[in-house]
Tab-separated table of C-alpha atoms in Angstrom:
chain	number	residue	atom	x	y	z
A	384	UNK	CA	-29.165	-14.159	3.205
A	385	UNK	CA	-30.678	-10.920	1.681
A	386	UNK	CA	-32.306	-12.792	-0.747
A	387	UNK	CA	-36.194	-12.184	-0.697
A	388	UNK	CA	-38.772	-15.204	-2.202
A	389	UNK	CA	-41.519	-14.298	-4.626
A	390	UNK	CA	-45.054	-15.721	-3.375
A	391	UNK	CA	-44.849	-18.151	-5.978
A	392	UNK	CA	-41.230	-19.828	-5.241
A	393	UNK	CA	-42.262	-19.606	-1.228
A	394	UNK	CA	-46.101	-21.369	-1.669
A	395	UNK	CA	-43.815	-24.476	-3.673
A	396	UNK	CA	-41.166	-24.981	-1.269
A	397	UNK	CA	-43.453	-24.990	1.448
A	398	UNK	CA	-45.422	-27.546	0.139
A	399	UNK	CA	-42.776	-29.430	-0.962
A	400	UNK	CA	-40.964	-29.163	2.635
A	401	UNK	CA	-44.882	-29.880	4.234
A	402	UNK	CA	-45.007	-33.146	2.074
A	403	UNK	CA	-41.292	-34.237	2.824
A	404	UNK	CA	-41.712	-33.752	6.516
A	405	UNK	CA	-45.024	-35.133	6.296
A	406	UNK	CA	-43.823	-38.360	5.210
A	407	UNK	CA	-41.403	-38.815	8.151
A	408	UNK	CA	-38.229	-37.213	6.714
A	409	UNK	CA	-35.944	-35.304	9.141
A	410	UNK	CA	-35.979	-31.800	8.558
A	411	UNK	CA	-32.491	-31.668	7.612
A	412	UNK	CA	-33.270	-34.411	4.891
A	413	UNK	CA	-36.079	-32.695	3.660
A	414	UNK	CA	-34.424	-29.752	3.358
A	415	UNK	CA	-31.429	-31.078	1.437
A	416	UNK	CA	-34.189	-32.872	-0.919
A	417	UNK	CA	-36.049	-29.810	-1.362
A	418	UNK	CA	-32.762	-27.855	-2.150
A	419	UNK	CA	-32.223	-30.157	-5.585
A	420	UNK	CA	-35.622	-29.649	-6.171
A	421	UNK	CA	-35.115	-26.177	-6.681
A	422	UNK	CA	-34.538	-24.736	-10.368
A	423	UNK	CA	-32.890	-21.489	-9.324
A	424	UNK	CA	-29.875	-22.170	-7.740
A	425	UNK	CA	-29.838	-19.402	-5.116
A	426	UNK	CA	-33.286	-20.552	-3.889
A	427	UNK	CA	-31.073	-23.680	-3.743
A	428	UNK	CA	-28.196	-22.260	-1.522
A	429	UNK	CA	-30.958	-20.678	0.873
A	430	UNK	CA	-32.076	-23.748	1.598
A	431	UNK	CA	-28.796	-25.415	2.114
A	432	UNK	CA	-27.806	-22.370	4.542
A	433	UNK	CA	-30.867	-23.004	6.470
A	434	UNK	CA	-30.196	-26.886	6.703
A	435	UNK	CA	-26.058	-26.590	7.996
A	436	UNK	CA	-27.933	-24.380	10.904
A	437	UNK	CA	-30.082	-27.195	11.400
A	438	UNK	CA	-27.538	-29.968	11.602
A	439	UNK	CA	-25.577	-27.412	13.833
A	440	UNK	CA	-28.218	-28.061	16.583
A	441	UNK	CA	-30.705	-24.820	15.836
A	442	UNK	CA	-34.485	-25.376	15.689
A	443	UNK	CA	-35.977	-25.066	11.753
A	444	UNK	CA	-37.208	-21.684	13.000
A	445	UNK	CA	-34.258	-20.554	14.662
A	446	UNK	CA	-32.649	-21.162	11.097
A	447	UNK	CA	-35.082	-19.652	9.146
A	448	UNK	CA	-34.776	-16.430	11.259
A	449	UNK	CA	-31.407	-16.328	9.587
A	450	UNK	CA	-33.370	-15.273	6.571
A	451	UNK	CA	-36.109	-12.980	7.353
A	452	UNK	CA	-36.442	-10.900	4.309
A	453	UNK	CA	-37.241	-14.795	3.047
A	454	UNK	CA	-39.296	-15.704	5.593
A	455	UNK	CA	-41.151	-13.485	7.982
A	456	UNK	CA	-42.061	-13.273	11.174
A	457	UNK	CA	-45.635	-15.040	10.193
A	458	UNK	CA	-43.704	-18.139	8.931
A	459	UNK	CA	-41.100	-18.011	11.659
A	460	UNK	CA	-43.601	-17.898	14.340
A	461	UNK	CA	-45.789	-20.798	12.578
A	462	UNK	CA	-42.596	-23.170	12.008
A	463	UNK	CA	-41.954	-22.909	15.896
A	464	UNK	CA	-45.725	-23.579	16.926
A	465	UNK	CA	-45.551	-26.723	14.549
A	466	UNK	CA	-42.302	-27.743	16.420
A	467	UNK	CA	-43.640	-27.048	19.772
A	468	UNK	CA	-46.606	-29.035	19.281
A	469	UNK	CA	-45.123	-31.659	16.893
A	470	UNK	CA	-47.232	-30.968	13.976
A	471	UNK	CA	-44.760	-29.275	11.822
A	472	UNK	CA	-45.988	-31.020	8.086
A	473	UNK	CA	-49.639	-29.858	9.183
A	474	UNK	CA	-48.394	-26.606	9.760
A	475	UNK	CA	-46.495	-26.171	6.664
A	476	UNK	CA	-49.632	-27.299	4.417
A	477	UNK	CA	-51.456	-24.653	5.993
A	478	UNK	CA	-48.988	-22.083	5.553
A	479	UNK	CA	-48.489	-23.213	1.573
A	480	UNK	CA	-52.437	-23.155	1.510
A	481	UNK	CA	-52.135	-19.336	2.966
A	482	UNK	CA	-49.341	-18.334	0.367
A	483	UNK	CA	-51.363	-19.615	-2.528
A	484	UNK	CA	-54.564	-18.127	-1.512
A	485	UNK	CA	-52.439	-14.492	-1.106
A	486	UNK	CA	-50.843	-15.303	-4.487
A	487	UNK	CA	-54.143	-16.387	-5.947
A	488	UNK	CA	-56.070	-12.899	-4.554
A	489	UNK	CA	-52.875	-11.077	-6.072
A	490	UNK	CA	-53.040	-12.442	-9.679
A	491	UNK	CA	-56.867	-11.486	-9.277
A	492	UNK	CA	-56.260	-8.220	-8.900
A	493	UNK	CA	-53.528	-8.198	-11.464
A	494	UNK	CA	-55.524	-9.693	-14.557
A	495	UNK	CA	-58.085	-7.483	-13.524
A	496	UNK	CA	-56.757	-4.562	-14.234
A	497	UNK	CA	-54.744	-6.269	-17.253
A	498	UNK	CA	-57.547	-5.169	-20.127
A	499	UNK	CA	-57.982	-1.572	-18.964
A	500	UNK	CA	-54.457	-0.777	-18.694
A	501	UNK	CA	-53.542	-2.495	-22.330
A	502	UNK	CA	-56.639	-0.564	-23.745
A	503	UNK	CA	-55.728	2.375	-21.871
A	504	UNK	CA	-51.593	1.875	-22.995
A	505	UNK	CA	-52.828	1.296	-26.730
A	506	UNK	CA	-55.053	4.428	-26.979
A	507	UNK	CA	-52.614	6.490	-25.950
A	508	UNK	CA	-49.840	4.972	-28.072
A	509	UNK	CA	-52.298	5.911	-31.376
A	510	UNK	CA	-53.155	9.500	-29.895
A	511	UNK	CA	-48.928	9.985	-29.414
A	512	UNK	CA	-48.279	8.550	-33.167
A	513	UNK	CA	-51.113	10.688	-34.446
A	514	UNK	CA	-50.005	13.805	-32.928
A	515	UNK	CA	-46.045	13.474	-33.532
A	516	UNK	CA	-46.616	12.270	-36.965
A	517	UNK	CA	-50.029	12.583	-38.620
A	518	UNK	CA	-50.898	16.463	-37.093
A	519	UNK	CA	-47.375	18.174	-38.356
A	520	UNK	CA	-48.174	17.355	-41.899
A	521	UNK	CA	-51.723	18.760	-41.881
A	522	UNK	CA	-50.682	22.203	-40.424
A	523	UNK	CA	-48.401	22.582	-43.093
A	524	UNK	CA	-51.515	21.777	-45.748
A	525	UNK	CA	-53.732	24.040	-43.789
A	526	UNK	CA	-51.266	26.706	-43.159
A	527	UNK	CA	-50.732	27.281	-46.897
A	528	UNK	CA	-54.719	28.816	-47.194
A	529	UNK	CA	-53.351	31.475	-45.425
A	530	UNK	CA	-57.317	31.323	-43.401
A	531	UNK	CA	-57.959	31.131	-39.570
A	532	UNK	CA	-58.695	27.730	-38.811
A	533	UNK	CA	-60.846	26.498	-36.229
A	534	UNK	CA	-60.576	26.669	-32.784
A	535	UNK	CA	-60.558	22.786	-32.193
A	536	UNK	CA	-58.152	22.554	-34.643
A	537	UNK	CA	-55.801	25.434	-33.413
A	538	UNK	CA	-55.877	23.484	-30.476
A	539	UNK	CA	-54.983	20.445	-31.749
A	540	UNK	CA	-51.765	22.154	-33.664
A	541	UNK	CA	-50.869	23.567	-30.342
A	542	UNK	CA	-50.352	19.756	-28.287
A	543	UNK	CA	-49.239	18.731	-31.359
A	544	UNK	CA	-46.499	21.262	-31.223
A	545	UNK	CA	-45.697	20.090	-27.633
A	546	UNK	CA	-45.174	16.861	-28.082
A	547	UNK	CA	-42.619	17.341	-31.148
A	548	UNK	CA	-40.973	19.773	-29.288
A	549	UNK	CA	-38.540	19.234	-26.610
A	550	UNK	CA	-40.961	20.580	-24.393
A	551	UNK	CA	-42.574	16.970	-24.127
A	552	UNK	CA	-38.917	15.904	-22.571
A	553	UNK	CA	-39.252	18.556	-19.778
A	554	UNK	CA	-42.710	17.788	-18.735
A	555	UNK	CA	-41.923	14.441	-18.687
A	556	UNK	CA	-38.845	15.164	-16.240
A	557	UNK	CA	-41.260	17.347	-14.038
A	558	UNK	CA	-43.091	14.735	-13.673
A	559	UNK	CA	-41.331	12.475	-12.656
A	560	UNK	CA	-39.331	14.805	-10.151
A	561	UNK	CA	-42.702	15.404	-8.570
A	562	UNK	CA	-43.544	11.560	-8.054
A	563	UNK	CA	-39.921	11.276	-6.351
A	564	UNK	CA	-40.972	14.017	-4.082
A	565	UNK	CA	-44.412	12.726	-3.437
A	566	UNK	CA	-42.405	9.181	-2.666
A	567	UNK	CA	-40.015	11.206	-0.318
A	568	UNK	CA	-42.978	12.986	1.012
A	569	UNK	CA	-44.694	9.711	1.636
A	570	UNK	CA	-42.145	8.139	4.320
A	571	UNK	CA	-42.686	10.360	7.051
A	572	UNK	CA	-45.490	8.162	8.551
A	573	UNK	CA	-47.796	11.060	9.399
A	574	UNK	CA	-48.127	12.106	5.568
A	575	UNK	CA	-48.430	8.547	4.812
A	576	UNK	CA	-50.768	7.709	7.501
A	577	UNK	CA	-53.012	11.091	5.681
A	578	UNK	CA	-52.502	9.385	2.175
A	579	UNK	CA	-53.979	5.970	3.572
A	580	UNK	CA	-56.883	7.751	4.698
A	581	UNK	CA	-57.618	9.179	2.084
A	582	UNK	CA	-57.553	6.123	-0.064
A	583	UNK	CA	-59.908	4.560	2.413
A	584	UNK	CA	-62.329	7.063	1.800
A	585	UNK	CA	-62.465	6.501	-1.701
A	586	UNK	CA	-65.235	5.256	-3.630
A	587	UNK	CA	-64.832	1.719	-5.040
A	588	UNK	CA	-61.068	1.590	-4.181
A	589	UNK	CA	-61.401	1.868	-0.541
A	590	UNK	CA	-63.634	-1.087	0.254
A	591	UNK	CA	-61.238	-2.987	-2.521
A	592	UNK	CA	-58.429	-1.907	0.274
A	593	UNK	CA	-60.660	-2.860	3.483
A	594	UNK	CA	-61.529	-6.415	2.327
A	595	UNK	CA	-58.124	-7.295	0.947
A	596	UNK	CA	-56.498	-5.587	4.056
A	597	UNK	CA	-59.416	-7.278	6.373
A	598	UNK	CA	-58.966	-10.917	4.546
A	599	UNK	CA	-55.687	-11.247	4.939
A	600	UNK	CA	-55.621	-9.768	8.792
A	601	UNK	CA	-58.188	-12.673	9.114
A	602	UNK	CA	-56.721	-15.254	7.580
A	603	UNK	CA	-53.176	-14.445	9.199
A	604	UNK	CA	-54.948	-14.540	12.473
A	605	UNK	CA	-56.211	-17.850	11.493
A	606	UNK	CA	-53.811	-19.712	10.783
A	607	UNK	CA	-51.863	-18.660	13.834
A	608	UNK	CA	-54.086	-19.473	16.307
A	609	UNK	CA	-54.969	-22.604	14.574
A	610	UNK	CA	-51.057	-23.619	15.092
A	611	UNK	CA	-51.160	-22.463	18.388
A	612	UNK	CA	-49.564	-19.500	18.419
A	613	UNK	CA	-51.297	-17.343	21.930
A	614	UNK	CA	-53.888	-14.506	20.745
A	615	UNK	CA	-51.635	-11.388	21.660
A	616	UNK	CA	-48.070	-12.720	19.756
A	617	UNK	CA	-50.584	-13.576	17.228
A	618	UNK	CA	-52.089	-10.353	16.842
A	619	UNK	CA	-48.684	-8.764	16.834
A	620	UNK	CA	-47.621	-10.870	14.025
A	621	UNK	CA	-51.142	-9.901	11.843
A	622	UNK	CA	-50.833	-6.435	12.583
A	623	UNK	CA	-47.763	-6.429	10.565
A	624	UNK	CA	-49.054	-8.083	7.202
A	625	UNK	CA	-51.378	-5.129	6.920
A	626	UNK	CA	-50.010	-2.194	4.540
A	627	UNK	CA	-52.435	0.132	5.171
A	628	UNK	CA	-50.963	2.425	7.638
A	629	UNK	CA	-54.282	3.229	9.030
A	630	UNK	CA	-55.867	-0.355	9.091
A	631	UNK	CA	-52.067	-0.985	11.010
A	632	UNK	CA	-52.759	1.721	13.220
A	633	UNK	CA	-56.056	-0.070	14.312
A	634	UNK	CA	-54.602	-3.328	14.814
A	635	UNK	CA	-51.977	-1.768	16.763
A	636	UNK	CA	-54.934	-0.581	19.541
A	637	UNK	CA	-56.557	-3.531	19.031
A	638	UNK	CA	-53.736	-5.393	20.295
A	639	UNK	CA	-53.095	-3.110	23.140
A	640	UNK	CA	-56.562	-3.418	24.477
A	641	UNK	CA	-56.767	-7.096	24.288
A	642	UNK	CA	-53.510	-7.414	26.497
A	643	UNK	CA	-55.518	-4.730	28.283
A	644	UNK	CA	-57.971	-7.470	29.264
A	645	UNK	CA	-60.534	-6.279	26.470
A	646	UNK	CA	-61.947	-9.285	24.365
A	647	UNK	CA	-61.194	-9.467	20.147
A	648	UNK	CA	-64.579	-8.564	19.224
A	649	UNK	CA	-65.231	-5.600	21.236
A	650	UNK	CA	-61.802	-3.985	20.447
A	651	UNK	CA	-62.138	-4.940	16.723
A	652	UNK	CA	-65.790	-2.910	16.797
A	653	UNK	CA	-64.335	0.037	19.111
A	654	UNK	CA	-61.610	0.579	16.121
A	655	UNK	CA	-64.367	1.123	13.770
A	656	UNK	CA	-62.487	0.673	10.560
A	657	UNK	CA	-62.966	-3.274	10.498
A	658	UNK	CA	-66.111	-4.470	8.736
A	659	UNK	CA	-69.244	-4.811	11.437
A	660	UNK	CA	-69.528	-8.625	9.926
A	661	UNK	CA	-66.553	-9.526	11.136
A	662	UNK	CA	-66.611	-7.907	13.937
A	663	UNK	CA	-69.413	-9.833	14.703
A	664	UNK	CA	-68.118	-13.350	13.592
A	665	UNK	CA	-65.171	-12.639	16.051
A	666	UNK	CA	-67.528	-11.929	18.934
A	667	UNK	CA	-69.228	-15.058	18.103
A	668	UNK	CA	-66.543	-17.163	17.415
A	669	UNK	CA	-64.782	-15.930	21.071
A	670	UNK	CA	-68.495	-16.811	22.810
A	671	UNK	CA	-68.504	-19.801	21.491
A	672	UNK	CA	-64.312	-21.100	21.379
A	673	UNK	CA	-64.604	-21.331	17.570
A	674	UNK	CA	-62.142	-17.878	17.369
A	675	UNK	CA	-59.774	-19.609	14.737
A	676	UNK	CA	-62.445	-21.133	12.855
A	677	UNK	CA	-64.455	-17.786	12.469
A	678	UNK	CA	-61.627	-16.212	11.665
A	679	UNK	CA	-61.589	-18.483	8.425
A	680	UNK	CA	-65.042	-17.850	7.364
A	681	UNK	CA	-64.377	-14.133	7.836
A	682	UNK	CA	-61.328	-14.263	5.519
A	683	UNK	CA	-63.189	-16.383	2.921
A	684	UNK	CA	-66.184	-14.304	3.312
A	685	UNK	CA	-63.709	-10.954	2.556
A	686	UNK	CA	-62.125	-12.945	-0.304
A	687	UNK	CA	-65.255	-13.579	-1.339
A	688	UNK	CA	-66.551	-9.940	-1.447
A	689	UNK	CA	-62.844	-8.659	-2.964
A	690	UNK	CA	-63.998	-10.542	-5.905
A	691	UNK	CA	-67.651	-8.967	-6.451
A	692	UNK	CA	-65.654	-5.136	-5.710
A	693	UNK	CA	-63.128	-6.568	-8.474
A	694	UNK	CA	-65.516	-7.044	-11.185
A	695	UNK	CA	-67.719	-4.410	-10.382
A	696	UNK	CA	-64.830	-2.027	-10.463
A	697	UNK	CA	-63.640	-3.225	-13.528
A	698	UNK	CA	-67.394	-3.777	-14.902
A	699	UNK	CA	-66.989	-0.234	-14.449
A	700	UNK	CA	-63.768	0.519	-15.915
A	701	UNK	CA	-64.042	-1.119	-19.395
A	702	UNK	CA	-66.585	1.613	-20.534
A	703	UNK	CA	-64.787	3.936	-18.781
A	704	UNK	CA	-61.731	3.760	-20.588
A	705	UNK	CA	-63.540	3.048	-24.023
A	706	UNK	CA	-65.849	6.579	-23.630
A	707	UNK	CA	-62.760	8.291	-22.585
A	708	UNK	CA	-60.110	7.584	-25.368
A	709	UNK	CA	-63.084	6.980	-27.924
A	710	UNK	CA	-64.253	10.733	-27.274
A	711	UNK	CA	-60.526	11.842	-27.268
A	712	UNK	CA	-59.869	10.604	-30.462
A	713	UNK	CA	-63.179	11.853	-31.936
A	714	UNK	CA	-62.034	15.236	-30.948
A	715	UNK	CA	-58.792	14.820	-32.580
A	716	UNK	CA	-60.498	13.449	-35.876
A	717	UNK	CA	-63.009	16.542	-36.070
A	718	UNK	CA	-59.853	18.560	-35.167
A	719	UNK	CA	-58.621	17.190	-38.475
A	720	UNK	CA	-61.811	17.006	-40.735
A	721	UNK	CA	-62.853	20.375	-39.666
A	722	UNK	CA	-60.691	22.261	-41.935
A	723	UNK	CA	-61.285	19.844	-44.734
A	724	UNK	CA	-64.865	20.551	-44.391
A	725	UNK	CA	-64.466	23.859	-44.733
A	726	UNK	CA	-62.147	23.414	-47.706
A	727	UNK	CA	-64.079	25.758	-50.063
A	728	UNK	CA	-62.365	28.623	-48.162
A	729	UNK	CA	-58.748	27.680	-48.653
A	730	UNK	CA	-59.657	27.939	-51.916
């Protein structure tokens, strides 16, 4: 019951479930069929669980409630507008459709940070081996001329020294002591709401945080309305998939106004943290009754722009990382060939 899905394993049983059910299966039926579908065998059980509540007379959302670290309250609410309106395989393709664009926009972000980090990872594997193991037998060959060496290369002996030391151990244990109080620091929801705020205003990283946060607000919103979920249980439900505790904070007002008697657009622009276009494709689409289908374009338009910040960010991060550990291990060689450049003196 605790069990919670990985996008992947959710965007395949719900499109397995949307064909089944599609094809005129009872839901119990489909479910059963979907169970021995499964390879992992507690995915399997899940789905059993969730079928005895349906043969015991509860709704397929009332049974997936059962379950809501597997299913949220975005899925729950969707299942229930497909049952109310009788379009429950339409509804599940669009909700499999949603979980593989989120999983698709994840793995996006993933791979592109993939090359950096290796390069980043390897560099600083070399600069470790060179210092524990390379360093220590030069000072001893230097330290025998008996000469001051140079100040580059003093330095050098000095990290070196740190690192074989135990030393390295305790800063290591500092450091993570002070991430476990930053994480402890980070739950009161004022310091956290400070920290989001911050990231916001970042260059680069905060619009890469506004049009993922904005796309998948968008899309959520989307596919709600488009099952026929009403605006304001809607918006409650879409303020939750958002992570940023200031973008939620937004959504939040938004919501209030709008039962308020305020329209989408014109509490989406009086926040004034959502992006002015889609502000203005909301407006449109409420002028016009096309609200859901807006909503789409605005969450393929944000998608859309994630992917330009993504490979202008890591455009920018390659050479980054390259001038960085290339110039740290040039100072590290000269460190080293200093002194041997200067070997007429030891002699």
């Amino acid at each position: 019951r605790g069990r919670k899905l990985d996008s992947r394993s959710l965007q395949l049983l719900t499109r397995q479930l949307a064909s089944l059910v599609a094809s005129g299966l009872p839901v119990d039926e489909a479910l059963t069929l979907a169970a021995k579908q499964q390879r992992k065998p507690a995915i399997s059980t899940l789905l059993l669980d969730v079928r005895s509540r349906v043969v015991e007379g509860r709704s397929l959302a009332q049974a997936l409630a059962a379950h809501p670290r597997a299913f949220d309250n975005m899925f729950q609410s969707m299942v229930k507008a497909g049952e109310s309106s009788g379009f429950l395989g339409a509804v599940l393709n669009r909700l499999a459709d949603y979980c593989e664009s989120s999983q698709h926009t994840r793995q996006k972000v993933q791979m592109a940070l993939v090359y950096p980090l290796a390069l980043l990872g390897v560099s600083m594997l070399v600069v470790a081996l060179l210092m524990v193991f390379v360093v220590p037998r030069l000072v001893g060959i230097f330290s025998q001329a008996g000469r001051e060496l140079p100040l580059l290369t003093r330095m050098l002996i000095a990290v070196s020294e740190f690192f074989s030391s135990g030393m390295a151990l305790v800063a290591t244990a500092v450091l993570l002591i002070v991430v476990l109080l930053c994480r402890q620091w980070l739950q009161q929801e004022d310091k956290r709401l400070r920290w989001h705020s911050l990231l916001l205003r970042m260059p680069l990283f905060g619009a890469l945080i506004t049009e993922s946060e904005c796309a998948r607000f968008s899309a959520t919103l989307s596919i709600l309305l488009g099952s026929g979920v009403p605006l304001l249980e809607a918006l409650h439900i879409a303020t939750r998939v958002l992570d940023n505790r200031v973008l939620r904070q937004a959504a939040g007002k938004v919501t209030v106004a709008v039962r308020e008697g305020s329209s989408l657009g014109a509490a989406l622009e009086k926040g004034r943290v959502f992006p002015p276009l889609m502000v203005h494709m909301v407006a449109s689409g409420e002028a016009n009754g096309s609200l859901g289908e807006q909503l789409d374009h605005v969450a393929r338009h944000q998608e859309k722009e994630l992917e330009l910040l993504l490979g202008t960010t890591v455009a920018l991060l390659e050479p980054l990382t390259i001038l960085f550990m290339g110039g740290l291990v040039t100072l590290i060689m000269l460190a080293i060939l200093l002194p041997i450049f200067d070997i007429n003196k030891f002699v």
